[in-house]
Tab-separated table of C-alpha atoms in Angstrom:
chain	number	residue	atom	x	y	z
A	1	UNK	CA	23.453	-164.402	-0.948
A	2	UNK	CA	26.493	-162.245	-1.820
A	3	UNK	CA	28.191	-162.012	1.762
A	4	UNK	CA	31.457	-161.347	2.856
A	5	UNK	CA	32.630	-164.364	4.716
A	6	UNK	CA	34.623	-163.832	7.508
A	7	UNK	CA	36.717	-165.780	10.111
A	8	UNK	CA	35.897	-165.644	13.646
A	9	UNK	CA	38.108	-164.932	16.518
A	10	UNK	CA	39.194	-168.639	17.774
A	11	UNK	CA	39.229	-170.000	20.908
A	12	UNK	CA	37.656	-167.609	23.049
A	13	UNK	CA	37.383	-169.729	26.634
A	14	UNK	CA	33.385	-170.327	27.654
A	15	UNK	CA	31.831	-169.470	30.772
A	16	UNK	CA	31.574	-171.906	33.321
A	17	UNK	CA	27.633	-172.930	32.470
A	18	UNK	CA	26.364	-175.743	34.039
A	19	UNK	CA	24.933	-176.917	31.037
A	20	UNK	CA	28.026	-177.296	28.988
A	21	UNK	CA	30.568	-178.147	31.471
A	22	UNK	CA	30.687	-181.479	30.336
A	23	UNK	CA	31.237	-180.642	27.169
A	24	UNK	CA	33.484	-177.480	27.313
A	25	UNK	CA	35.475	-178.181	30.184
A	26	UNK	CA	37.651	-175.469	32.199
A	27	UNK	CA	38.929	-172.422	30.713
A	28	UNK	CA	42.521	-173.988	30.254
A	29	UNK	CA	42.547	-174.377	26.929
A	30	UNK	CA	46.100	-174.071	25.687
A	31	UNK	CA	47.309	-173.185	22.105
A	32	UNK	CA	44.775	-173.333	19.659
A	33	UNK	CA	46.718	-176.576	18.186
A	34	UNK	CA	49.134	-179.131	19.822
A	35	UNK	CA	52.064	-181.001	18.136
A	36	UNK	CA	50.221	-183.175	15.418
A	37	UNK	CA	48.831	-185.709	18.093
A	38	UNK	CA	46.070	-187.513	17.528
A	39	UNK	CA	43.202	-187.836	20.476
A	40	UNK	CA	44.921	-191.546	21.226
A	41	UNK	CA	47.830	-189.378	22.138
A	42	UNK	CA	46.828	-186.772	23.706
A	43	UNK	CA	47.462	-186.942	27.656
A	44	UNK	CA	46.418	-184.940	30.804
A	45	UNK	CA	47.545	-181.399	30.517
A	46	UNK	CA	49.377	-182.034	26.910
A	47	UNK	CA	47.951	-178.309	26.452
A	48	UNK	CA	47.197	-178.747	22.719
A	49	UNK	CA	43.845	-179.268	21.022
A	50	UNK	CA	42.371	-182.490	19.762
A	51	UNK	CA	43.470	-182.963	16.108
A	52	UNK	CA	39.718	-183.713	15.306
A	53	UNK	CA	39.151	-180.123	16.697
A	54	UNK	CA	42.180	-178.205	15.855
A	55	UNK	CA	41.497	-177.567	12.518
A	56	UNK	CA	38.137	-176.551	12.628
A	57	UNK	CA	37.251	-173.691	10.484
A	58	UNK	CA	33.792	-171.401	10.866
A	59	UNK	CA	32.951	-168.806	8.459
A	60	UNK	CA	30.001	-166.277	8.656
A	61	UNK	CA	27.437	-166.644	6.760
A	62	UNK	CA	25.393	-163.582	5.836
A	63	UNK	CA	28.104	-161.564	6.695
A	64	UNK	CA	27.907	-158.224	4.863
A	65	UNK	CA	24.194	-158.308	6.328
A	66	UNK	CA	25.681	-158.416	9.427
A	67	UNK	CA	28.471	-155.546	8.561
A	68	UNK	CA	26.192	-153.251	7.884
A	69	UNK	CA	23.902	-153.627	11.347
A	70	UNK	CA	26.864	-153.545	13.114
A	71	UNK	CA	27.617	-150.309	11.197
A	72	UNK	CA	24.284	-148.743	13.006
A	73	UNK	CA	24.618	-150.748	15.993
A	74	UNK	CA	22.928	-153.979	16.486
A	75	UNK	CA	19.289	-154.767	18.485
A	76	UNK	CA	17.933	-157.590	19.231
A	77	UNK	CA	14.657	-157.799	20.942
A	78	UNK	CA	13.805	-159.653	24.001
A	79	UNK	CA	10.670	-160.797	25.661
A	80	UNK	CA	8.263	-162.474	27.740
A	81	UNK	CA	7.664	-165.783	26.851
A	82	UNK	CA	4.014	-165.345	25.182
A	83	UNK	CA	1.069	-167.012	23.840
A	84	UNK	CA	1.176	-167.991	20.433
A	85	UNK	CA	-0.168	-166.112	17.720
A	86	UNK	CA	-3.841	-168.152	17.188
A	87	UNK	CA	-3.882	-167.570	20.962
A	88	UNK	CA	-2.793	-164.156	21.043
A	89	UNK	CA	-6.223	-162.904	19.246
A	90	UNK	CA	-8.443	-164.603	22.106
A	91	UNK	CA	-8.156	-161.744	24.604
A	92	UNK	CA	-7.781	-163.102	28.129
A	93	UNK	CA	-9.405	-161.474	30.730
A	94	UNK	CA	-7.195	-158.840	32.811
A	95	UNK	CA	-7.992	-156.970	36.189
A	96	UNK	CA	-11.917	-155.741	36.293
A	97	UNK	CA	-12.779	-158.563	33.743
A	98	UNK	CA	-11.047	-155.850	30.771
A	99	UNK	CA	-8.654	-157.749	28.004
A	100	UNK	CA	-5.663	-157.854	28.843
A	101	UNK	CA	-2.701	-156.712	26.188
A	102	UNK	CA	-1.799	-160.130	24.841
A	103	UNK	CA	2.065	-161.080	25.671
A	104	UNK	CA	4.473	-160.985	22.719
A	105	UNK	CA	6.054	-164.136	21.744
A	106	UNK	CA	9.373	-165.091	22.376
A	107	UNK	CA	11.740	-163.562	19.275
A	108	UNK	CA	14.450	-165.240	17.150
A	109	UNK	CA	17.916	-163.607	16.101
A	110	UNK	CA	17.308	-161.813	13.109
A	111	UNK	CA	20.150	-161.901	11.258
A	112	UNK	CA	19.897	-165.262	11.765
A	113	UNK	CA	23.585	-166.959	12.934
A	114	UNK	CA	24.625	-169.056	10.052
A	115	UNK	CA	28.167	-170.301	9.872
A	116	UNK	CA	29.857	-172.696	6.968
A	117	UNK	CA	32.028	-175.331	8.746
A	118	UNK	CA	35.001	-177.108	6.687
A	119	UNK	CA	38.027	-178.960	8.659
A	120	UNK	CA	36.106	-181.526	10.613
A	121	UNK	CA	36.894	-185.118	10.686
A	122	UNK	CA	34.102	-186.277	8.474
A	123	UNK	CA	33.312	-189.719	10.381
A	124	UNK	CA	33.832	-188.281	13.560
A	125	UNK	CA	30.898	-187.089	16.111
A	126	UNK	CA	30.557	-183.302	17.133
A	127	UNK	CA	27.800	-180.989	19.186
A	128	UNK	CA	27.409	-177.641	17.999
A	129	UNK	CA	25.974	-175.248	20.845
A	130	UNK	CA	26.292	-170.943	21.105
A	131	UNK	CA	26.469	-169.127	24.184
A	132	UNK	CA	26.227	-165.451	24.769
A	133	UNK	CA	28.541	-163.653	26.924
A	134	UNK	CA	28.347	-159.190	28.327
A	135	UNK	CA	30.406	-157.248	26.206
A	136	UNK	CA	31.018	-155.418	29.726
A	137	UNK	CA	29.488	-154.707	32.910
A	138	UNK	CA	27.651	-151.914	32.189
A	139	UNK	CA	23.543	-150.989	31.546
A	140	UNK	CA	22.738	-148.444	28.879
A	141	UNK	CA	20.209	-146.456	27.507
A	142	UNK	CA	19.425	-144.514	24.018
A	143	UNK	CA	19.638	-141.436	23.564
A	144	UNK	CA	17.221	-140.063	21.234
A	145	UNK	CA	18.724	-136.609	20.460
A	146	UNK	CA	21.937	-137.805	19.257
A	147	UNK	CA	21.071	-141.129	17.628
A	148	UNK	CA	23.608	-143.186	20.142
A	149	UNK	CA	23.803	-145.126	23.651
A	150	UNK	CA	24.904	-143.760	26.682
A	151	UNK	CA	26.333	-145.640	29.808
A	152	UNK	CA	23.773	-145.993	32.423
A	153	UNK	CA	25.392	-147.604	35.666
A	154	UNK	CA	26.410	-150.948	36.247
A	155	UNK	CA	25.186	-153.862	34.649
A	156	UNK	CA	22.276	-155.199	35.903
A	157	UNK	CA	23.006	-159.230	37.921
A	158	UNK	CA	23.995	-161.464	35.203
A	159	UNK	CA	20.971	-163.455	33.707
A	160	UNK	CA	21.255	-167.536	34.178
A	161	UNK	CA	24.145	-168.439	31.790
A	162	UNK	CA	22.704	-170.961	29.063
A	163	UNK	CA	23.930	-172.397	25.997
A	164	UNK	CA	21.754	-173.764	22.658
A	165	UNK	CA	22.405	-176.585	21.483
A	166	UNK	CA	22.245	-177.085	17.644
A	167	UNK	CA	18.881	-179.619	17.233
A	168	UNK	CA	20.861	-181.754	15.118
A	169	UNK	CA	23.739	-182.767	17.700
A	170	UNK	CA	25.361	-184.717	17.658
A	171	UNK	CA	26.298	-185.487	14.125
A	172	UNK	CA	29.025	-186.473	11.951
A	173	UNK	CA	31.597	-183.819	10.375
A	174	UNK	CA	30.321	-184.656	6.820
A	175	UNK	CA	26.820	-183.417	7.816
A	176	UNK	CA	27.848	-180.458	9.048
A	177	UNK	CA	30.115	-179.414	6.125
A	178	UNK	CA	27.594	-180.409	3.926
A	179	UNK	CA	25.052	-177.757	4.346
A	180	UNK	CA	25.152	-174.070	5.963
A	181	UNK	CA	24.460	-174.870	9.706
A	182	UNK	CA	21.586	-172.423	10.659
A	183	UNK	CA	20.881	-171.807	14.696
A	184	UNK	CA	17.496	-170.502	13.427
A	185	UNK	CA	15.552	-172.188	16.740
A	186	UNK	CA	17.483	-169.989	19.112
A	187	UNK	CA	15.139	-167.620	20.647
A	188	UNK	CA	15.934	-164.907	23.471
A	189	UNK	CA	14.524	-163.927	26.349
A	190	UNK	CA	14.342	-161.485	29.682
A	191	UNK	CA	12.079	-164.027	31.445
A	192	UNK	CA	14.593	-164.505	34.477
A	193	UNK	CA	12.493	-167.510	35.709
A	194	UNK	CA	12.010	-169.430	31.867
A	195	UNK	CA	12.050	-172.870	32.145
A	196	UNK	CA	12.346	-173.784	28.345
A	197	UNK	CA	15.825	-173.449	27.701
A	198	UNK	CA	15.954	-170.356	25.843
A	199	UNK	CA	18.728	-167.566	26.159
A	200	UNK	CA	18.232	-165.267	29.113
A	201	UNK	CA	19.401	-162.008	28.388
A	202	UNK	CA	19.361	-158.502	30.005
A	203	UNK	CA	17.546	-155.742	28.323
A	204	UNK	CA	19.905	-152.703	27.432
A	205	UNK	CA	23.221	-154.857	27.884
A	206	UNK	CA	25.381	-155.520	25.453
A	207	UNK	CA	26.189	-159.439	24.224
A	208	UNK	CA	28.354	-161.336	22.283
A	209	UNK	CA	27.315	-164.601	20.574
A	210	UNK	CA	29.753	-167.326	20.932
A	211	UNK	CA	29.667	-170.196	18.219
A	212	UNK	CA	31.734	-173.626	20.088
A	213	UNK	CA	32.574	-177.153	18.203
A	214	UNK	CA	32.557	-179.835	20.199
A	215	UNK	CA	34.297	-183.091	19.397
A	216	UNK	CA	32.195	-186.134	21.191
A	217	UNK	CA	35.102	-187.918	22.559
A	218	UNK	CA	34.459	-191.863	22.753
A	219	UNK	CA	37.208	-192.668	25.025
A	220	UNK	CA	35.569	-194.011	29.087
A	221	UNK	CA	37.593	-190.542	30.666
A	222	UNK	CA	36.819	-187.936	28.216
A	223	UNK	CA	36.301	-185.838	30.903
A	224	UNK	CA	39.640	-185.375	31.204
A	225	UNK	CA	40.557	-184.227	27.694
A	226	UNK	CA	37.563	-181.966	27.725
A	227	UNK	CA	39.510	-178.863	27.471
A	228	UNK	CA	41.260	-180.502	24.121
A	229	UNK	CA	37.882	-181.278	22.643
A	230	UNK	CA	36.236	-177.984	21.755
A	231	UNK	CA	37.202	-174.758	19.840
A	232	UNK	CA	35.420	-172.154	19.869
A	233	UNK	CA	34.279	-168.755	17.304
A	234	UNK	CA	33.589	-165.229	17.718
A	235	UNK	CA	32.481	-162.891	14.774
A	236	UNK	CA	32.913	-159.411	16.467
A	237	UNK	CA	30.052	-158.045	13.804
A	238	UNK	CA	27.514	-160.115	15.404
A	239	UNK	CA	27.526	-158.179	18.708
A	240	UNK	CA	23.699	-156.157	19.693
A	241	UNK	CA	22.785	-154.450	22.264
A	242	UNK	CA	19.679	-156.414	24.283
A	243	UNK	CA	16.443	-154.749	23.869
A	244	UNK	CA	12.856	-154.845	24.654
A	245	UNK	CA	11.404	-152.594	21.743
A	246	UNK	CA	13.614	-151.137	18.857
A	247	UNK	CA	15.715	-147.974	19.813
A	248	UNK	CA	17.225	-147.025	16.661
A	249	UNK	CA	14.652	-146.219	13.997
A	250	UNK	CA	17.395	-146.906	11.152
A	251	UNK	CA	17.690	-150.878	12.559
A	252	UNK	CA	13.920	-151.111	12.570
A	253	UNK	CA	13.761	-150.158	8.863
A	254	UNK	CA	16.617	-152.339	7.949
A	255	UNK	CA	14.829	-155.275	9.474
A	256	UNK	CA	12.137	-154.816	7.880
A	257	UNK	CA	13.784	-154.261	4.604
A	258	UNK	CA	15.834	-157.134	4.697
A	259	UNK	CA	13.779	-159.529	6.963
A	260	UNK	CA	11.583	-162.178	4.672
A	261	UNK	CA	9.004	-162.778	7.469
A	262	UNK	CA	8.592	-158.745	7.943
A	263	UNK	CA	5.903	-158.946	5.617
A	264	UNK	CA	2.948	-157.431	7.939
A	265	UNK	CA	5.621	-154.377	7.943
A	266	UNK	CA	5.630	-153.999	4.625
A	267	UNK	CA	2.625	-154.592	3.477
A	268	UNK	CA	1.570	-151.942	6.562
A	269	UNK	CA	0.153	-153.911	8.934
A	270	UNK	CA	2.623	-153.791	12.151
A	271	UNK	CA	2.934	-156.741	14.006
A	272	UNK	CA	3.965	-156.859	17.747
């Protein structure tokens, strides 16, 4: 659709999660390529990258889209996990037998992350999973009379670090060169206690989205060469500030200019 691509900044280390330690291994990762071997070659603490990794290439998709939110700084909202929208019309009781204001449902990134993959080994077997990690350890709020955030304190606890997994791992490298991989199932949250799997975020923190290729190693000790198997992408214009409702009144028309499923906007009926 006419954007920029860009290259992301490789081989930023992931958090520790549960979830993907399997997969991602410690934070040792060495140079971002070792001496032409080949995972048969590689040993324990060789400090290079699998060959079926190192040459993995990720490139933006969308990207002057995401240019010019960055430009006015990036929101994404965070919720609740809610009832869906045939439910939400039903009114469930509240306190006093009064309807209650129906929950809003859980929201997807919009831009959506989109990357183009080339590099892979085509008949080899790779996960494809984000994280998102603080920008820094502080809360902020917006200020209203000058259009910008503000530093509020410390950062809130950190949320439960997750990771999404792309529905379609693992596959083979041709299928993921083949087509624009889309993590358009992600969906974020400030439930603290969600059980679903989604991203847990903090409201009025800032995030960056972390984009990691993971090479399914067949060998019995993988385990050991998990630090060789991954390499990971960061696109510093995909960076937003966690919200709850929209701050900035110039990202809430740009979403809905540029959003295809803004249509109640436009056609002026808000939806929640």
């Amino acid at each position: 659709k006419g954007s920029a691509p860009t290259s992301g900044v490789q081989d930023t280390p992931p958090p520790p999660h549960p979830a993907s330690a399997a997969f991602l291994g410690g934070p040792g990762e060495g140079s971002p390529c070792g001496s032409g071997f080949g995972w048969a070659g590689e040993g324990l603490g060789s400090g290079g990258k699998n060959r079926r990794v190192c040459h993995a290439a990720a490139r933006l998709e969308m990207g002057s889209l995401w240019e010019e939110f960055n430009r006015l700084g990036t929101e994404m909202i965070v919720t609740k996990a809610g009832r869906s929208v045939a439910q939400r019309g039903k009114g469930a009781a509240g306190v006093g037998g009064t309807p209650s204001p129906p929950p809003f449902p859980l929201r997807r990134m919009f831009p959506t992350f989109q990357v183009k993959l080339s590099g892979l080994d085509p008949l080899a077997d790779y996960v494809l999973l984000m994280d998102f990690v603080p920008l820094d350890d502080k809360r902020y709020r917006y200020a209203f009379h000058s259009s910008s955030w503000l530093a509020a304190g410390r950062a809130d606890p950190a949320a439960p670090g997750r990771v999404h997994f792309h529905p379609d791992s693992p596959a083979k490298g041709a299928q993921w060169m083949r087509q624009i991989v889309s993590f358009d199932k992600l969906k974020l949250t400030n439930n603290l206690l969600d059980d679903n799997g989604h991203i847990i975020l903090n409201s009025m923190h800032r995030y960056q989205p972390r984009f990691h290729v993971v090479f399914v190693d067949p060998r019995r000790d993988s385990e050991r060469f998990a630090h060789q198997n991954f390499k990971s992408f960061s696109f510093p214009e995909t960076q937003f500030m966690a919200v709850t409702a929209y701050q900035n009144h110039r990202i809430t028309q740009l979403k809905i200019a540029s959003n295809p499923f803004a249509k109640g906007f436009r056609d002026g009926e808000p939806e929640p």
